[in-house]
Amino acid sequence: MASSTARTRWSIAGLVLLFVLVLGFVWHSAQRGMLGLSGDTSAIERLTGPQFSLAALFAHMVTGAVVTLLSVVQLAAPIRQRWPRVHRVSGRVLAGLAFITGVGGLIYIALSGTVGGLPMSIAFGLYGTLMIIAAIQTPRFAMARDYARHRRWGLRLIVLGLGSWLYRLHYGLWYGTTCSLSDSLCGIAAEPDFSGLFDQINLFAFYLPYILVLEWWLRREQRVQGDHTPYASS
Ligand code: HEM
Protein backbone atom coordinates (compact mmCIF):
# COMPACT_ATOMS: atom_id res chain seq x y z
CA MET A 1 0.00 0.00 0.00
CA ALA A 2 2.75 2.43 1.07
CA SER A 3 4.81 1.47 -1.98
CA SER A 4 1.87 2.04 -4.34
CA THR A 5 1.25 5.50 -2.80
CA ALA A 6 4.94 6.32 -3.26
CA ARG A 7 4.74 5.09 -6.88
CA THR A 8 1.67 7.27 -7.52
CA ARG A 9 3.47 10.29 -6.05
CA TRP A 10 6.53 9.69 -8.21
CA SER A 11 4.46 9.27 -11.36
CA ILE A 12 2.53 12.50 -10.62
CA ALA A 13 5.85 14.32 -10.04
CA GLY A 14 7.18 12.90 -13.34
CA LEU A 15 4.09 14.04 -15.24
CA VAL A 16 4.21 17.54 -13.74
CA LEU A 17 7.89 17.75 -14.72
CA LEU A 18 7.10 16.56 -18.26
CA PHE A 19 4.28 19.12 -18.47
CA VAL A 20 6.64 21.92 -17.45
CA LEU A 21 9.35 20.71 -19.86
CA VAL A 22 7.07 20.72 -22.92
CA LEU A 23 5.62 24.19 -22.19
CA GLY A 24 8.42 26.17 -23.89
CA PHE A 25 8.08 24.24 -27.15
CA VAL A 26 4.27 24.30 -26.99
CA TRP A 27 4.37 28.09 -26.63
CA HIS A 28 6.89 28.47 -29.48
CA SER A 29 4.86 26.23 -31.81
CA ALA A 30 1.47 27.82 -31.06
CA GLN A 31 2.85 31.33 -31.28
CA ARG A 32 4.72 30.77 -34.59
CA GLY A 33 1.70 29.02 -36.09
CA MET A 34 -0.71 31.79 -35.10
CA LEU A 35 1.68 34.48 -36.31
CA GLY A 36 1.94 32.69 -39.68
CA LEU A 37 -1.83 32.21 -39.98
CA SER A 38 -2.37 35.90 -39.24
CA GLY A 39 -0.25 36.74 -42.30
CA ASP A 40 2.90 37.91 -40.49
CA THR A 41 5.73 37.05 -42.90
CA SER A 42 8.35 36.95 -40.11
CA ALA A 43 6.95 33.51 -39.17
CA ILE A 44 8.01 32.05 -42.56
CA GLU A 45 11.78 32.10 -41.83
CA ARG A 46 13.22 29.22 -43.94
CA LEU A 47 9.88 27.76 -45.03
CA THR A 48 9.06 27.83 -48.73
CA GLY A 49 6.32 26.94 -51.20
CA PRO A 50 2.81 27.95 -52.17
CA GLN A 51 0.60 29.89 -49.76
CA PHE A 52 -1.66 26.90 -49.18
CA SER A 53 1.21 24.67 -48.04
CA LEU A 54 2.47 27.39 -45.68
CA ALA A 55 -1.03 27.80 -44.23
CA ALA A 56 -1.25 24.01 -43.73
CA LEU A 57 2.10 24.02 -41.91
CA PHE A 58 1.21 26.99 -39.71
CA ALA A 59 -2.10 25.32 -38.83
CA HIS A 60 -0.21 22.10 -37.96
CA MET A 61 1.99 24.11 -35.57
CA VAL A 62 -1.07 25.38 -33.67
CA THR A 63 -2.82 22.00 -33.54
CA GLY A 64 0.51 20.24 -32.86
CA ALA A 65 1.08 22.46 -29.82
CA VAL A 66 -2.23 21.28 -28.33
CA VAL A 67 -1.42 17.67 -29.30
CA THR A 68 1.85 17.89 -27.34
CA LEU A 69 0.08 19.25 -24.24
CA LEU A 70 -2.81 16.79 -24.40
CA SER A 71 -0.39 13.87 -24.83
CA VAL A 72 0.89 14.63 -21.33
CA VAL A 73 -2.67 15.04 -20.00
CA GLN A 74 -3.72 11.66 -21.45
CA LEU A 75 -0.75 9.96 -19.81
CA ALA A 76 -1.96 11.04 -16.36
CA ALA A 77 -3.58 7.99 -14.75
CA PRO A 78 -5.04 10.04 -11.84
CA ILE A 79 -6.99 12.20 -14.31
CA ARG A 80 -8.23 9.10 -16.14
CA GLN A 81 -9.32 7.44 -12.91
CA ARG A 82 -10.85 10.42 -11.11
CA TRP A 83 -12.33 12.31 -14.05
CA PRO A 84 -13.02 9.78 -16.83
CA ARG A 85 -15.08 12.39 -18.67
CA VAL A 86 -12.07 14.73 -18.88
CA HIS A 87 -10.02 11.80 -20.22
CA ARG A 88 -12.66 11.03 -22.88
CA VAL A 89 -13.12 14.65 -24.03
CA SER A 90 -9.39 15.39 -24.08
CA GLY A 91 -8.78 12.07 -25.89
CA ARG A 92 -11.26 13.01 -28.61
CA VAL A 93 -9.70 16.45 -29.02
CA LEU A 94 -6.21 14.89 -29.07
CA ALA A 95 -7.15 12.35 -31.77
CA GLY A 96 -8.90 14.98 -33.93
CA LEU A 97 -6.06 17.49 -33.68
CA ALA A 98 -3.39 14.80 -34.20
CA PHE A 99 -5.17 13.86 -37.43
CA ILE A 100 -5.16 17.51 -38.59
CA THR A 101 -1.50 17.93 -37.51
CA GLY A 102 -0.43 14.88 -39.54
CA VAL A 103 -2.42 15.97 -42.60
CA GLY A 104 -1.07 19.56 -42.36
CA GLY A 105 2.53 18.31 -42.20
CA LEU A 106 2.01 15.90 -45.10
CA ILE A 107 0.46 18.64 -47.28
CA TYR A 108 3.52 20.82 -46.69
CA ILE A 109 5.93 17.95 -47.48
CA ALA A 110 4.02 17.06 -50.67
CA LEU A 111 3.86 20.67 -51.95
CA SER A 112 7.08 22.20 -50.61
CA GLY A 113 9.44 19.41 -49.55
CA THR A 114 11.52 20.06 -46.43
CA VAL A 115 14.63 22.04 -45.54
CA GLY A 116 16.51 18.76 -45.02
CA GLY A 117 15.67 17.34 -48.47
CA LEU A 118 14.55 13.80 -49.31
CA PRO A 119 15.73 12.05 -46.09
CA MET A 120 13.83 14.56 -43.94
CA SER A 121 10.77 14.36 -46.18
CA ILE A 122 10.76 10.55 -45.88
CA ALA A 123 11.31 10.60 -42.10
CA PHE A 124 8.69 13.29 -41.40
CA GLY A 125 6.36 11.72 -43.99
CA LEU A 126 6.48 8.39 -42.11
CA TYR A 127 6.04 10.23 -38.80
CA GLY A 128 2.92 12.01 -40.09
CA THR A 129 1.49 8.81 -41.58
CA LEU A 130 1.94 6.94 -38.26
CA MET A 131 0.31 9.81 -36.39
CA ILE A 132 -2.69 9.80 -38.71
CA ILE A 133 -3.07 6.00 -38.34
CA ALA A 134 -2.88 6.23 -34.53
CA ALA A 135 -5.34 9.16 -34.54
CA ILE A 136 -7.86 7.00 -36.43
CA GLN A 137 -7.30 3.70 -34.60
CA THR A 138 -7.48 5.09 -31.03
CA PRO A 139 -11.07 6.41 -31.17
CA ARG A 140 -12.12 3.58 -33.54
CA PHE A 141 -11.36 0.93 -30.90
CA ALA A 142 -12.88 3.06 -28.12
CA MET A 143 -16.12 3.25 -30.12
CA ALA A 144 -15.96 -0.52 -30.70
CA ARG A 145 -15.49 -0.91 -26.89
CA ASP A 146 -12.30 -2.88 -27.52
CA TYR A 147 -10.51 -1.11 -24.66
CA ALA A 148 -7.35 -3.24 -24.73
CA ARG A 149 -6.64 -2.23 -28.33
CA HIS A 150 -7.83 1.32 -27.67
CA ARG A 151 -5.23 1.60 -24.87
CA ARG A 152 -2.42 0.27 -27.06
CA TRP A 153 -3.22 2.69 -29.88
CA GLY A 154 -3.69 5.53 -27.40
CA LEU A 155 -0.19 4.93 -26.02
CA ARG A 156 1.22 4.93 -29.57
CA LEU A 157 -0.57 8.23 -30.23
CA ILE A 158 0.85 9.75 -27.03
CA VAL A 159 4.42 8.68 -27.91
CA LEU A 160 4.03 10.15 -31.40
CA GLY A 161 2.37 13.26 -29.94
CA LEU A 162 5.48 13.88 -27.86
CA GLY A 163 7.81 13.09 -30.80
CA SER A 164 8.09 16.61 -32.14
CA TRP A 165 9.15 17.89 -28.71
CA LEU A 166 11.60 14.96 -28.37
CA TYR A 167 13.14 15.99 -31.72
CA ARG A 168 14.03 19.40 -30.26
CA LEU A 169 14.99 17.92 -26.88
CA HIS A 170 17.57 15.66 -28.61
CA TYR A 171 19.12 18.76 -30.21
CA GLY A 172 19.16 20.56 -26.86
CA LEU A 173 20.90 17.61 -25.20
CA TRP A 174 23.35 17.25 -28.11
CA TYR A 175 24.36 20.91 -28.06
CA GLY A 176 24.38 20.97 -24.25
CA THR A 177 26.71 17.96 -24.11
CA THR A 178 29.06 18.73 -27.00
CA CYS A 179 29.36 22.44 -26.16
CA SER A 180 30.17 21.66 -22.53
CA LEU A 181 33.01 19.36 -23.72
CA SER A 182 34.87 21.89 -25.86
CA ASP A 183 34.36 24.73 -28.35
CA SER A 184 35.64 22.60 -31.24
CA LEU A 185 33.11 19.84 -30.48
CA CYS A 186 30.19 22.23 -29.95
CA GLY A 187 27.34 21.12 -32.25
CA ILE A 188 29.54 18.64 -34.12
CA ALA A 189 27.66 16.50 -36.72
CA ALA A 190 24.73 18.96 -36.72
CA GLU A 191 24.61 21.19 -39.81
CA PRO A 192 22.34 24.13 -40.74
CA ASP A 193 21.04 22.13 -43.75
CA PHE A 194 20.50 19.04 -41.54
CA SER A 195 23.10 17.02 -43.48
CA GLY A 196 25.25 16.12 -40.43
CA LEU A 197 25.40 12.61 -39.00
CA PHE A 198 23.52 13.67 -35.87
CA ASP A 199 20.81 15.33 -37.99
CA GLN A 200 20.42 12.22 -40.14
CA ILE A 201 20.11 9.92 -37.13
CA ASN A 202 17.73 12.26 -35.30
CA LEU A 203 15.41 12.33 -38.34
CA PHE A 204 14.17 8.91 -37.26
CA ALA A 205 15.46 8.76 -33.67
CA PHE A 206 12.80 11.14 -32.33
CA TYR A 207 10.00 8.61 -32.81
CA LEU A 208 11.10 5.18 -34.12
CA PRO A 209 13.12 3.95 -31.08
CA TYR A 210 10.40 5.17 -28.70
CA ILE A 211 7.69 3.38 -30.70
CA LEU A 212 9.82 0.21 -30.84
CA VAL A 213 10.39 0.26 -27.06
CA LEU A 214 6.65 0.75 -26.55
CA GLU A 215 5.87 -2.20 -28.86
CA TRP A 216 8.33 -4.37 -26.95
CA TRP A 217 6.77 -3.31 -23.64
CA LEU A 218 3.20 -3.90 -24.85
CA ARG A 219 4.10 -7.38 -26.11
CA ARG A 220 5.81 -8.24 -22.85
CA GLU A 221 2.79 -6.98 -20.91
CA GLN A 222 0.45 -9.07 -23.06
CA ARG A 223 2.57 -12.19 -22.54
CA VAL A 224 2.48 -11.70 -18.77
CA GLN A 225 -1.13 -10.53 -18.35
CA GLY A 226 -2.95 -11.77 -21.46
CA ASP A 227 -5.54 -9.10 -22.31
CA HIS A 228 -6.14 -8.29 -18.63
CA THR A 229 -4.47 -4.91 -18.99
CA PRO A 230 -5.54 -1.97 -16.76
CA TYR A 231 -7.91 -0.71 -19.44
CA ALA A 232 -9.33 -4.00 -20.65
CA SER A 233 -11.69 -4.16 -17.71
CA SER A 234 -12.60 -0.46 -17.60
C1 HEM B 1 3.35 16.80 -32.33
C2 HEM B 1 3.00 17.79 -32.98
C3 HEM B 1 3.85 18.71 -33.80
C4 HEM B 1 4.30 19.94 -33.43
C5 HEM B 1 4.08 20.64 -32.11
C6 HEM B 1 5.04 20.47 -34.56
C7 HEM B 1 5.63 21.72 -34.59
C8 HEM B 1 6.40 22.21 -35.64
C9 HEM B 1 7.06 23.48 -35.65
C10 HEM B 1 7.00 24.52 -34.52
C11 HEM B 1 7.70 23.61 -36.83
C12 HEM B 1 8.55 24.81 -37.33
C13 HEM B 1 9.99 24.63 -36.93
C14 HEM B 1 10.24 25.28 -35.59
O1 HEM B 1 9.88 26.45 -35.41
O2 HEM B 1 10.80 24.57 -34.71
C15 HEM B 1 7.45 22.41 -37.57
C16 HEM B 1 7.96 22.15 -38.81
C17 HEM B 1 7.61 21.06 -39.57
N1 HEM B 1 6.83 20.02 -39.18
FE1 HEM B 1 5.92 19.77 -37.40
N2 HEM B 1 5.04 19.55 -35.57
C18 HEM B 1 4.31 18.46 -35.16
C19 HEM B 1 4.06 17.32 -35.87
C20 HEM B 1 4.41 17.11 -37.19
C21 HEM B 1 4.06 15.98 -37.98
C22 HEM B 1 3.18 14.81 -37.53
C23 HEM B 1 4.63 16.15 -39.21
C24 HEM B 1 4.59 15.24 -40.39
C25 HEM B 1 3.66 15.17 -41.24
C26 HEM B 1 5.34 17.41 -39.19
C27 HEM B 1 6.01 17.96 -40.25
C28 HEM B 1 6.71 19.14 -40.24
C29 HEM B 1 7.44 19.67 -41.37
C30 HEM B 1 7.56 19.03 -42.74
C31 HEM B 1 8.02 20.87 -40.94
C32 HEM B 1 8.89 21.84 -41.79
C33 HEM B 1 10.31 21.30 -41.90
C34 HEM B 1 11.14 22.31 -42.71
O3 HEM B 1 11.62 23.29 -42.10
O4 HEM B 1 11.27 22.11 -43.91
N3 HEM B 1 5.18 17.95 -37.94
N4 HEM B 1 6.67 21.58 -36.81
Coordinates of C-alpha atoms in Angstrom, one line a residue, residues 2-234:
A2 CA 2.7 2.4 1.1
S3 CA 4.8 1.5 -2.0
S4 CA 1.9 2.0 -4.3
T5 CA 1.3 5.5 -2.8
A6 CA 4.9 6.3 -3.3
R7 CA 4.7 5.1 -6.9
T8 CA 1.7 7.3 -7.5
R9 CA 3.5 10.3 -6.1
W10 CA 6.5 9.7 -8.2
S11 CA 4.5 9.3 -11.4
I12 CA 2.5 12.5 -10.6
A13 CA 5.8 14.3 -10.0
G14 CA 7.2 12.9 -13.3
L15 CA 4.1 14.0 -15.2
V16 CA 4.2 17.5 -13.7
L17 CA 7.9 17.7 -14.7
L18 CA 7.1 16.6 -18.3
F19 CA 4.3 19.1 -18.5
V20 CA 6.6 21.9 -17.4
L21 CA 9.4 20.7 -19.9
V22 CA 7.1 20.7 -22.9
L23 CA 5.6 24.2 -22.2
G24 CA 8.4 26.2 -23.9
F25 CA 8.1 24.2 -27.1
V26 CA 4.3 24.3 -27.0
W27 CA 4.4 28.1 -26.6
H28 CA 6.9 28.5 -29.5
S29 CA 4.9 26.2 -31.8
A30 CA 1.5 27.8 -31.1
Q31 CA 2.9 31.3 -31.3
R32 CA 4.7 30.8 -34.6
G33 CA 1.7 29.0 -36.1
M34 CA -0.7 31.8 -35.1
L35 CA 1.7 34.5 -36.3
G36 CA 1.9 32.7 -39.7
L37 CA -1.8 32.2 -40.0
S38 CA -2.4 35.9 -39.2
G39 CA -0.3 36.7 -42.3
D40 CA 2.9 37.9 -40.5
T41 CA 5.7 37.0 -42.9
S42 CA 8.3 37.0 -40.1
A43 CA 6.9 33.5 -39.2
I44 CA 8.0 32.1 -42.6
E45 CA 11.8 32.1 -41.8
R46 CA 13.2 29.2 -43.9
L47 CA 9.9 27.8 -45.0
T48 CA 9.1 27.8 -48.7
G49 CA 6.3 26.9 -51.2
P50 CA 2.8 27.9 -52.2
Q51 CA 0.6 29.9 -49.8
F52 CA -1.7 26.9 -49.2
S53 CA 1.2 24.7 -48.0
L54 CA 2.5 27.4 -45.7
A55 CA -1.0 27.8 -44.2
A56 CA -1.3 24.0 -43.7
L57 CA 2.1 24.0 -41.9
F58 CA 1.2 27.0 -39.7
A59 CA -2.1 25.3 -38.8
H60 CA -0.2 22.1 -38.0
M61 CA 2.0 24.1 -35.6
V62 CA -1.1 25.4 -33.7
T63 CA -2.8 22.0 -33.5
G64 CA 0.5 20.2 -32.9
A65 CA 1.1 22.5 -29.8
V66 CA -2.2 21.3 -28.3
V67 CA -1.4 17.7 -29.3
T68 CA 1.9 17.9 -27.3
L69 CA 0.1 19.3 -24.2
L70 CA -2.8 16.8 -24.4
S71 CA -0.4 13.9 -24.8
V72 CA 0.9 14.6 -21.3
V73 CA -2.7 15.0 -20.0
Q74 CA -3.7 11.7 -21.5
L75 CA -0.7 10.0 -19.8
A76 CA -2.0 11.0 -16.4
A77 CA -3.6 8.0 -14.7
P78 CA -5.0 10.0 -11.8
I79 CA -7.0 12.2 -14.3
R80 CA -8.2 9.1 -16.1
Q81 CA -9.3 7.4 -12.9
R82 CA -10.9 10.4 -11.1
W83 CA -12.3 12.3 -14.1
P84 CA -13.0 9.8 -16.8
R85 CA -15.1 12.4 -18.7
V86 CA -12.1 14.7 -18.9
H87 CA -10.0 11.8 -20.2
R88 CA -12.7 11.0 -22.9
V89 CA -13.1 14.6 -24.0
S90 CA -9.4 15.4 -24.1
G91 CA -8.8 12.1 -25.9
R92 CA -11.3 13.0 -28.6
V93 CA -9.7 16.4 -29.0
L94 CA -6.2 14.9 -29.1
A95 CA -7.2 12.4 -31.8
G96 CA -8.9 15.0 -33.9
L97 CA -6.1 17.5 -33.7
A98 CA -3.4 14.8 -34.2
F99 CA -5.2 13.9 -37.4
I100 CA -5.2 17.5 -38.6
T101 CA -1.5 17.9 -37.5
G102 CA -0.4 14.9 -39.5
V103 CA -2.4 16.0 -42.6
G104 CA -1.1 19.6 -42.4
G105 CA 2.5 18.3 -42.2
L106 CA 2.0 15.9 -45.1
I107 CA 0.5 18.6 -47.3
Y108 CA 3.5 20.8 -46.7
I109 CA 5.9 18.0 -47.5
A110 CA 4.0 17.1 -50.7
L111 CA 3.9 20.7 -51.9
S112 CA 7.1 22.2 -50.6
G113 CA 9.4 19.4 -49.5
T114 CA 11.5 20.1 -46.4
V115 CA 14.6 22.0 -45.5
G116 CA 16.5 18.8 -45.0
G117 CA 15.7 17.3 -48.5
L118 CA 14.5 13.8 -49.3
P119 CA 15.7 12.0 -46.1
M120 CA 13.8 14.6 -43.9
S121 CA 10.8 14.4 -46.2
I122 CA 10.8 10.5 -45.9
A123 CA 11.3 10.6 -42.1
F124 CA 8.7 13.3 -41.4
G125 CA 6.4 11.7 -44.0
L126 CA 6.5 8.4 -42.1
Y127 CA 6.0 10.2 -38.8
G128 CA 2.9 12.0 -40.1
T129 CA 1.5 8.8 -41.6
L130 CA 1.9 6.9 -38.3
M131 CA 0.3 9.8 -36.4
I132 CA -2.7 9.8 -38.7
I133 CA -3.1 6.0 -38.3
A134 CA -2.9 6.2 -34.5
A135 CA -5.3 9.2 -34.5
I136 CA -7.9 7.0 -36.4
Q137 CA -7.3 3.7 -34.6
T138 CA -7.5 5.1 -31.0
P139 CA -11.1 6.4 -31.2
R140 CA -12.1 3.6 -33.5
F141 CA -11.4 0.9 -30.9
A142 CA -12.9 3.1 -28.1
M143 CA -16.1 3.3 -30.1
A144 CA -16.0 -0.5 -30.7
R145 CA -15.5 -0.9 -26.9
D146 CA -12.3 -2.9 -27.5
Y147 CA -10.5 -1.1 -24.7
A148 CA -7.3 -3.2 -24.7
R149 CA -6.6 -2.2 -28.3
H150 CA -7.8 1.3 -27.7
R151 CA -5.2 1.6 -24.9
R152 CA -2.4 0.3 -27.1
W153 CA -3.2 2.7 -29.9
G154 CA -3.7 5.5 -27.4
L155 CA -0.2 4.9 -26.0
R156 CA 1.2 4.9 -29.6
L157 CA -0.6 8.2 -30.2
I158 CA 0.9 9.8 -27.0
V159 CA 4.4 8.7 -27.9
L160 CA 4.0 10.2 -31.4
G161 CA 2.4 13.3 -29.9
L162 CA 5.5 13.9 -27.9
G163 CA 7.8 13.1 -30.8
S164 CA 8.1 16.6 -32.1
W165 CA 9.2 17.9 -28.7
L166 CA 11.6 15.0 -28.4
Y167 CA 13.1 16.0 -31.7
R168 CA 14.0 19.4 -30.3
L169 CA 15.0 17.9 -26.9
H170 CA 17.6 15.7 -28.6
Y171 CA 19.1 18.8 -30.2
G172 CA 19.2 20.6 -26.9
L173 CA 20.9 17.6 -25.2
W174 CA 23.4 17.2 -28.1
Y175 CA 24.4 20.9 -28.1
G176 CA 24.4 21.0 -24.2
T177 CA 26.7 18.0 -24.1
T178 CA 29.1 18.7 -27.0
C179 CA 29.4 22.4 -26.2
S180 CA 30.2 21.7 -22.5
L181 CA 33.0 19.4 -23.7
S182 CA 34.9 21.9 -25.9
D183 CA 34.4 24.7 -28.3
S184 CA 35.6 22.6 -31.2
L185 CA 33.1 19.8 -30.5
C186 CA 30.2 22.2 -30.0
G187 CA 27.3 21.1 -32.2
I188 CA 29.5 18.6 -34.1
A189 CA 27.7 16.5 -36.7
A190 CA 24.7 19.0 -36.7
E191 CA 24.6 21.2 -39.8
P192 CA 22.3 24.1 -40.7
D193 CA 21.0 22.1 -43.8
F194 CA 20.5 19.0 -41.5
S195 CA 23.1 17.0 -43.5
G196 CA 25.3 16.1 -40.4
L197 CA 25.4 12.6 -39.0
F198 CA 23.5 13.7 -35.9
D199 CA 20.8 15.3 -38.0
Q200 CA 20.4 12.2 -40.1
I201 CA 20.1 9.9 -37.1
N202 CA 17.7 12.3 -35.3
L203 CA 15.4 12.3 -38.3
F204 CA 14.2 8.9 -37.3
A205 CA 15.5 8.8 -33.7
F206 CA 12.8 11.1 -32.3
Y207 CA 10.0 8.6 -32.8
L208 CA 11.1 5.2 -34.1
P209 CA 13.1 4.0 -31.1
Y210 CA 10.4 5.2 -28.7
I211 CA 7.7 3.4 -30.7
L212 CA 9.8 0.2 -30.8
V213 CA 10.4 0.3 -27.1
L214 CA 6.6 0.8 -26.6
E215 CA 5.9 -2.2 -28.9
W216 CA 8.3 -4.4 -27.0
W217 CA 6.8 -3.3 -23.6
L218 CA 3.2 -3.9 -24.9
R219 CA 4.1 -7.4 -26.1
R220 CA 5.8 -8.2 -22.8
E221 CA 2.8 -7.0 -20.9
Q222 CA 0.5 -9.1 -23.1
R223 CA 2.6 -12.2 -22.5
V224 CA 2.5 -11.7 -18.8
Q225 CA -1.1 -10.5 -18.4
G226 CA -3.0 -11.8 -21.5
D227 CA -5.5 -9.1 -22.3
H228 CA -6.1 -8.3 -18.6
T229 CA -4.5 -4.9 -19.0
P230 CA -5.5 -2.0 -16.8
Y231 CA -7.9 -0.7 -19.4
A232 CA -9.3 -4.0 -20.6
S233 CA -11.7 -4.2 -17.7
S234 CA -12.6 -0.5 -17.6

